[in-house]
């Protein structure tokens, strides 16, 4: 990240190689369209390049900053294209968002990433389905608590409780996992 | 707002689930708790990182990186 702040394009190239898979998966999960996800990914890395000066290591890790930026761009993109209806249709037919990408020999780093993914999914999977759904709608669909309440026909207070409890459990679970991660 | 309530709100904040009417109250508490609040918010970003890392990585088209690097190169030369 320091390299990008110094406008070293080689540093951006390394950052892209390391994180494009994670950020594209996130964007794809939000908008459910390969071509749009690729276009957004390019815009996101350009924004990372342009906004790198605003990143401060004291305020968090680069990945957290990039995920926040990518999620916001993806949700903005979804709203701009008014793709909610189309995405919902696709969502109903998709149980898992990803085609089998990464068809090549795994590097050590990818294997570690895979292990980490299993551990994180285990933590999330321990939540009751209603809490998982509330978090999914908030994080990957960008829905407000009121929108979640309306969509799931649930009182607003219950949605709030589900989000708070679910996020706390995941936060605590991640803390326990930190040594393994 | 107690610090425990602030912690709940901070977790909602980092995943983008804080309603606009809660934001002002949250920002007020954030100022009130100062460094302690900022340190907690930094920790909370582990949540959004984890949601992204829970997904199977997706391979971007090879053209994307080439286009990106070309755009950066053009900016640097102008």
Short mmCIF file of C-alpha atoms in Angstrom, two decimals:
data_model
loop_
_atom_site.label_atom_id
_atom_site.label_comp_id
_atom_site.label_asym_id
_atom_site.label_seq_id
_atom_site.Cartn_x
_atom_site.Cartn_y
_atom_site.Cartn_z
CA UNK A 1 0.00 0.00 0.00
CA UNK A 2 2.92 2.32 0.71
CA UNK A 3 4.13 1.66 -2.83
CA UNK A 4 0.78 2.69 -4.27
CA UNK A 5 0.84 5.82 -2.14
CA UNK A 6 4.17 6.59 -3.84
CA UNK A 7 2.43 6.02 -7.19
CA UNK A 8 4.49 2.92 -7.97
CA UNK A 9 2.48 1.06 -10.61
CA UNK A 10 4.37 -2.17 -9.87
CA UNK A 11 2.89 -2.07 -6.36
CA UNK A 12 -0.60 -1.80 -7.86
CA UNK A 13 0.17 -4.79 -10.07
CA UNK A 14 1.13 -6.86 -6.99
CA UNK A 15 -1.91 -5.69 -5.06
CA UNK A 16 -4.13 -6.63 -7.99
CA UNK A 17 -2.62 -10.11 -8.22
CA UNK A 18 -3.09 -10.66 -4.53
CA UNK A 19 -6.62 -9.32 -4.04
CA UNK A 20 -8.50 -9.35 -7.36
CA UNK A 21 -10.01 -12.76 -6.62
CA UNK A 22 -11.38 -11.71 -3.23
CA UNK A 23 -12.72 -8.37 -4.47
CA UNK A 24 -14.26 -9.84 -7.60
CA UNK A 25 -16.02 -12.51 -5.54
CA UNK A 26 -17.45 -9.77 -3.34
CA UNK A 27 -18.63 -7.68 -6.31
CA UNK A 28 -20.07 -10.75 -8.01
CA UNK A 29 -21.94 -11.68 -4.87
CA UNK A 30 -23.59 -8.27 -4.92
CA UNK A 31 -24.41 -7.85 -8.61
CA UNK A 32 -24.50 -11.43 -9.94
CA UNK A 33 -23.17 -10.58 -13.39
CA UNK A 34 -19.70 -11.56 -14.63
CA UNK A 35 -19.20 -8.78 -17.18
CA UNK A 36 -20.48 -6.04 -14.86
CA UNK A 37 -18.32 -7.44 -12.05
CA UNK A 38 -15.21 -7.24 -14.26
CA UNK A 39 -15.98 -3.63 -15.23
CA UNK A 40 -16.58 -2.68 -11.61
CA UNK A 41 -13.41 -4.43 -10.52
CA UNK A 42 -11.39 -2.28 -12.89
CA UNK A 43 -13.09 0.87 -11.53
CA UNK A 44 -12.45 -0.30 -7.96
CA UNK A 45 -8.72 -0.80 -8.51
CA UNK A 46 -8.55 2.58 -10.23
CA UNK A 47 -10.25 4.10 -7.17
CA UNK A 48 -7.78 2.29 -4.90
CA UNK A 49 -4.99 3.86 -6.94
CA UNK A 50 -6.59 7.32 -6.79
CA UNK A 51 -7.63 7.18 -3.13
CA UNK A 52 -4.56 5.42 -1.69
CA UNK A 53 -3.37 8.67 -0.13
CA UNK A 54 -6.44 8.59 2.14
CA UNK A 55 -5.53 5.16 3.51
CA UNK A 56 -3.98 5.11 6.94
CA UNK A 57 -2.57 1.93 8.44
CA UNK A 58 -3.51 3.27 11.87
CA UNK A 59 -7.16 3.09 10.89
CA UNK A 60 -7.11 -0.53 9.79
CA UNK A 61 -5.68 -3.07 7.41
CA UNK A 62 -5.59 -2.52 3.63
CA UNK A 63 -8.00 -5.41 3.03
CA UNK A 64 -10.69 -3.89 5.28
CA UNK A 65 -10.33 -0.56 3.49
CA UNK A 66 -10.50 -2.17 0.05
CA UNK A 67 -13.49 -4.36 0.98
CA UNK A 68 -15.38 -1.31 2.24
CA UNK A 69 -14.61 0.58 -0.95
CA UNK A 70 -15.46 -2.38 -3.21
CA UNK A 71 -18.71 -3.13 -1.41
CA UNK A 72 -19.84 0.48 -1.69
CA UNK A 73 -19.03 0.61 -5.40
CA UNK A 74 -20.79 -2.70 -6.03
CA UNK A 75 -23.94 -1.64 -4.18
CA UNK A 76 -23.92 1.74 -5.94
CA UNK A 77 -23.57 -0.11 -9.24
CA UNK A 78 -26.44 -2.39 -8.37
CA UNK A 79 -28.68 0.53 -7.51
CA UNK A 80 -27.70 2.62 -10.51
CA UNK A 81 -28.49 -0.10 -12.97
CA UNK A 82 -31.70 -0.84 -11.11
CA UNK A 83 -30.71 -4.45 -11.26
CA UNK A 84 -32.46 -5.51 -8.09
CA UNK A 85 -35.19 -7.40 -9.91
CA UNK A 86 -32.80 -9.16 -12.25
CA UNK A 87 -30.43 -10.02 -9.41
CA UNK A 88 -33.28 -11.41 -7.32
CA UNK A 89 -34.31 -13.64 -10.19
CA UNK A 90 -30.79 -14.93 -10.52
CA UNK A 91 -30.43 -15.33 -6.79
CA UNK A 92 -33.35 -17.73 -6.72
CA UNK A 93 -31.53 -19.98 -9.17
CA UNK A 94 -28.16 -19.81 -7.52
CA UNK A 95 -27.21 -21.64 -4.40
CA UNK A 96 -23.58 -20.73 -4.66
CA UNK A 97 -22.41 -17.60 -6.41
CA UNK A 98 -19.25 -18.89 -7.98
CA UNK A 99 -18.37 -20.92 -11.02
CA UNK A 100 -15.33 -23.11 -10.47
CA UNK A 101 -12.69 -20.51 -10.99
CA UNK A 102 -9.09 -21.05 -9.88
CA UNK A 103 -8.62 -24.11 -12.03
CA UNK A 104 -4.87 -24.34 -11.76
CA UNK A 105 -2.33 -25.63 -9.29
CA UNK A 106 -2.94 -24.00 -5.96
CA UNK A 107 -0.16 -22.02 -4.40
CA UNK A 108 0.59 -22.28 -0.70
CA UNK A 109 -1.07 -18.91 -0.19
CA UNK A 110 -4.26 -20.08 -1.90
CA UNK A 111 -4.38 -23.21 0.25
CA UNK A 112 -4.05 -21.06 3.35
CA UNK A 113 -6.80 -18.79 2.00
CA UNK A 114 -8.96 -21.86 1.46
CA UNK A 115 -8.43 -23.00 5.04
CA UNK A 116 -9.25 -19.53 6.27
CA UNK A 117 -12.44 -19.52 4.20
CA UNK A 118 -13.57 -22.81 5.75
CA UNK A 119 -12.94 -21.49 9.25
CA UNK A 120 -14.80 -18.23 8.61
CA UNK A 121 -17.72 -20.07 7.03
CA UNK A 122 -17.85 -22.32 10.06
CA UNK A 123 -18.20 -19.29 12.33
CA UNK A 124 -20.92 -17.76 10.13
CA UNK A 125 -22.63 -21.13 9.77
CA UNK A 126 -23.09 -21.39 13.52
CA UNK A 127 -25.57 -18.51 13.45
CA UNK A 128 -29.31 -19.20 13.29
CA UNK A 129 -30.55 -18.85 9.67
CA UNK A 130 -32.56 -15.70 10.44
CA UNK A 131 -29.43 -13.93 11.71
CA UNK A 132 -27.42 -15.09 8.69
CA UNK A 133 -30.14 -13.84 6.36
CA UNK A 134 -30.28 -10.40 8.02
CA UNK A 135 -26.50 -10.02 7.73
CA UNK A 136 -26.50 -11.29 4.14
CA UNK A 137 -29.16 -8.74 3.14
CA UNK A 138 -27.35 -5.90 4.89
CA UNK A 139 -23.83 -6.63 3.74
CA UNK A 140 -24.23 -8.14 0.28
CA UNK A 141 -27.44 -6.39 -0.79
CA UNK A 142 -26.84 -3.07 0.94
CA UNK A 143 -30.29 -3.10 2.53
CA UNK A 144 -31.14 -0.85 5.44
CA UNK A 145 -32.69 -2.36 8.56
CA UNK A 146 -36.09 -1.04 7.44
CA UNK A 147 -35.71 -2.62 4.00
CA UNK A 148 -34.77 -5.94 5.59
CA UNK A 149 -37.79 -5.72 7.89
CA UNK A 150 -40.07 -5.10 4.91
CA UNK A 151 -38.52 -7.82 2.76
CA UNK A 152 -38.63 -10.47 5.46
CA UNK A 153 -41.94 -9.30 6.93
CA UNK A 154 -40.27 -9.01 10.33
CA UNK A 155 -40.62 -6.24 12.95
CA UNK A 156 -37.84 -3.65 12.77
CA UNK A 157 -36.80 -4.34 16.37
CA UNK A 158 -36.37 -8.02 15.60
CA UNK A 159 -34.20 -7.22 12.58
CA UNK A 160 -32.05 -4.95 14.71
CA UNK A 161 -31.65 -7.66 17.36
CA UNK A 162 -30.81 -10.29 14.74
CA UNK A 163 -28.14 -8.09 13.22
CA UNK A 164 -26.63 -7.09 16.55
CA UNK A 165 -26.57 -10.63 17.95
CA UNK A 166 -25.34 -12.16 14.71
CA UNK A 167 -22.54 -9.66 14.23
CA UNK A 168 -21.45 -9.98 17.85
CA UNK A 169 -21.29 -13.78 17.58
CA UNK A 170 -19.23 -13.56 14.38
CA UNK A 171 -16.97 -10.90 15.89
CA UNK A 172 -16.38 -13.05 18.98
CA UNK A 173 -15.89 -16.16 16.85
CA UNK A 174 -13.33 -14.38 14.67
CA UNK A 175 -11.46 -13.23 17.74
CA UNK A 176 -11.17 -16.83 18.88
CA UNK A 177 -9.98 -17.83 15.42
CA UNK A 178 -7.42 -15.08 15.13
CA UNK A 179 -4.54 -17.31 16.20
CA UNK A 180 -5.48 -19.91 13.59
CA UNK A 181 -5.88 -17.22 10.89
CA UNK B 1 -24.95 5.57 25.07
CA UNK B 2 -22.94 2.98 26.99
CA UNK B 3 -19.74 1.60 25.49
CA UNK B 4 -21.45 -1.77 25.04
CA UNK B 5 -24.19 -0.09 22.98
CA UNK B 6 -21.52 1.75 21.04
CA UNK B 7 -19.84 -1.58 20.28
CA UNK B 8 -23.11 -2.98 18.88
CA UNK B 9 -23.55 0.11 16.73
CA UNK B 10 -19.93 -0.01 15.57
CA UNK B 11 -20.38 -3.53 14.25
CA UNK B 12 -23.49 -2.39 12.34
CA UNK B 13 -21.57 0.65 11.07
CA UNK B 14 -18.70 -1.30 9.50
CA UNK B 15 -21.02 -3.63 7.61
CA UNK B 16 -23.10 -0.70 6.39
CA UNK B 17 -26.19 -1.64 8.39
CA UNK B 18 -26.53 1.45 10.54
CA UNK B 19 -29.71 3.36 9.67
CA UNK B 20 -29.24 7.07 8.83
CA UNK B 21 -31.16 8.17 11.93
CA UNK B 22 -28.76 6.16 14.12
CA UNK B 23 -25.69 7.60 12.46
CA UNK B 24 -25.71 10.99 14.23
CA UNK B 25 -26.02 9.34 17.62
CA UNK B 26 -23.24 6.92 16.71
CA UNK B 27 -20.94 9.71 15.56
CA UNK B 28 -21.61 11.60 18.81
CA UNK B 29 -20.69 8.54 20.88
CA UNK B 30 -17.65 7.99 18.68
CA UNK B 31 -16.38 11.47 19.53
CA UNK B 32 -17.23 10.99 23.21
CA UNK B 33 -15.35 7.68 23.54
CA UNK B 34 -12.41 9.00 21.48
CA UNK B 35 -9.42 6.74 20.95
CA UNK B 36 -11.12 3.79 22.61
CA UNK B 37 -13.92 4.06 20.04
CA UNK B 38 -11.54 4.38 17.09
CA UNK B 39 -9.55 1.34 18.22
CA UNK B 40 -12.75 -0.68 18.49
CA UNK B 41 -13.94 0.38 15.01
CA UNK B 42 -10.60 -0.73 13.54
CA UNK B 43 -11.14 -4.15 15.14
CA UNK B 44 -14.66 -4.30 13.73
CA UNK B 45 -13.36 -4.13 10.17
CA UNK B 46 -12.38 -7.78 10.69
CA UNK B 47 -16.10 -8.44 10.10
CA UNK B 48 -16.27 -6.99 6.59
CA UNK B 49 -12.91 -8.61 5.78
CA UNK B 50 -14.29 -11.94 6.95
CA UNK B 51 -17.44 -11.66 4.83
CA UNK B 52 -15.30 -11.05 1.76
CA UNK B 53 -12.89 -13.84 2.68
CA UNK B 54 -15.78 -16.26 3.21
CA UNK B 55 -16.41 -16.21 -0.57
CA UNK B 56 -14.61 -18.43 -3.02
CA UNK B 57 -12.23 -16.17 -4.99
CA UNK B 58 -13.36 -15.38 -8.53
CA UNK B 59 -10.90 -14.98 -11.37
CA UNK B 60 -11.17 -11.68 -13.20
CA UNK B 61 -10.78 -11.56 -16.98
CA UNK B 62 -7.11 -11.20 -17.98
CA UNK B 63 -8.00 -8.05 -19.92
CA UNK B 64 -9.00 -6.21 -16.77
CA UNK B 65 -5.50 -6.02 -15.35
CA UNK B 66 -4.04 -5.03 -18.72
CA UNK B 67 -6.61 -2.21 -19.08
CA UNK B 68 -6.04 -1.08 -15.51
CA UNK B 69 -2.28 -0.91 -15.88
CA UNK B 70 -2.66 0.92 -19.19
CA UNK B 71 -4.92 3.53 -17.54
CA UNK B 72 -2.42 4.01 -14.71
CA UNK B 73 0.45 4.34 -17.17
CA UNK B 74 -1.47 6.96 -19.15
CA UNK B 75 -2.18 8.97 -16.02
CA UNK B 76 1.47 8.89 -15.04
CA UNK B 77 2.61 10.20 -18.41
CA UNK B 78 0.10 13.10 -18.48
#
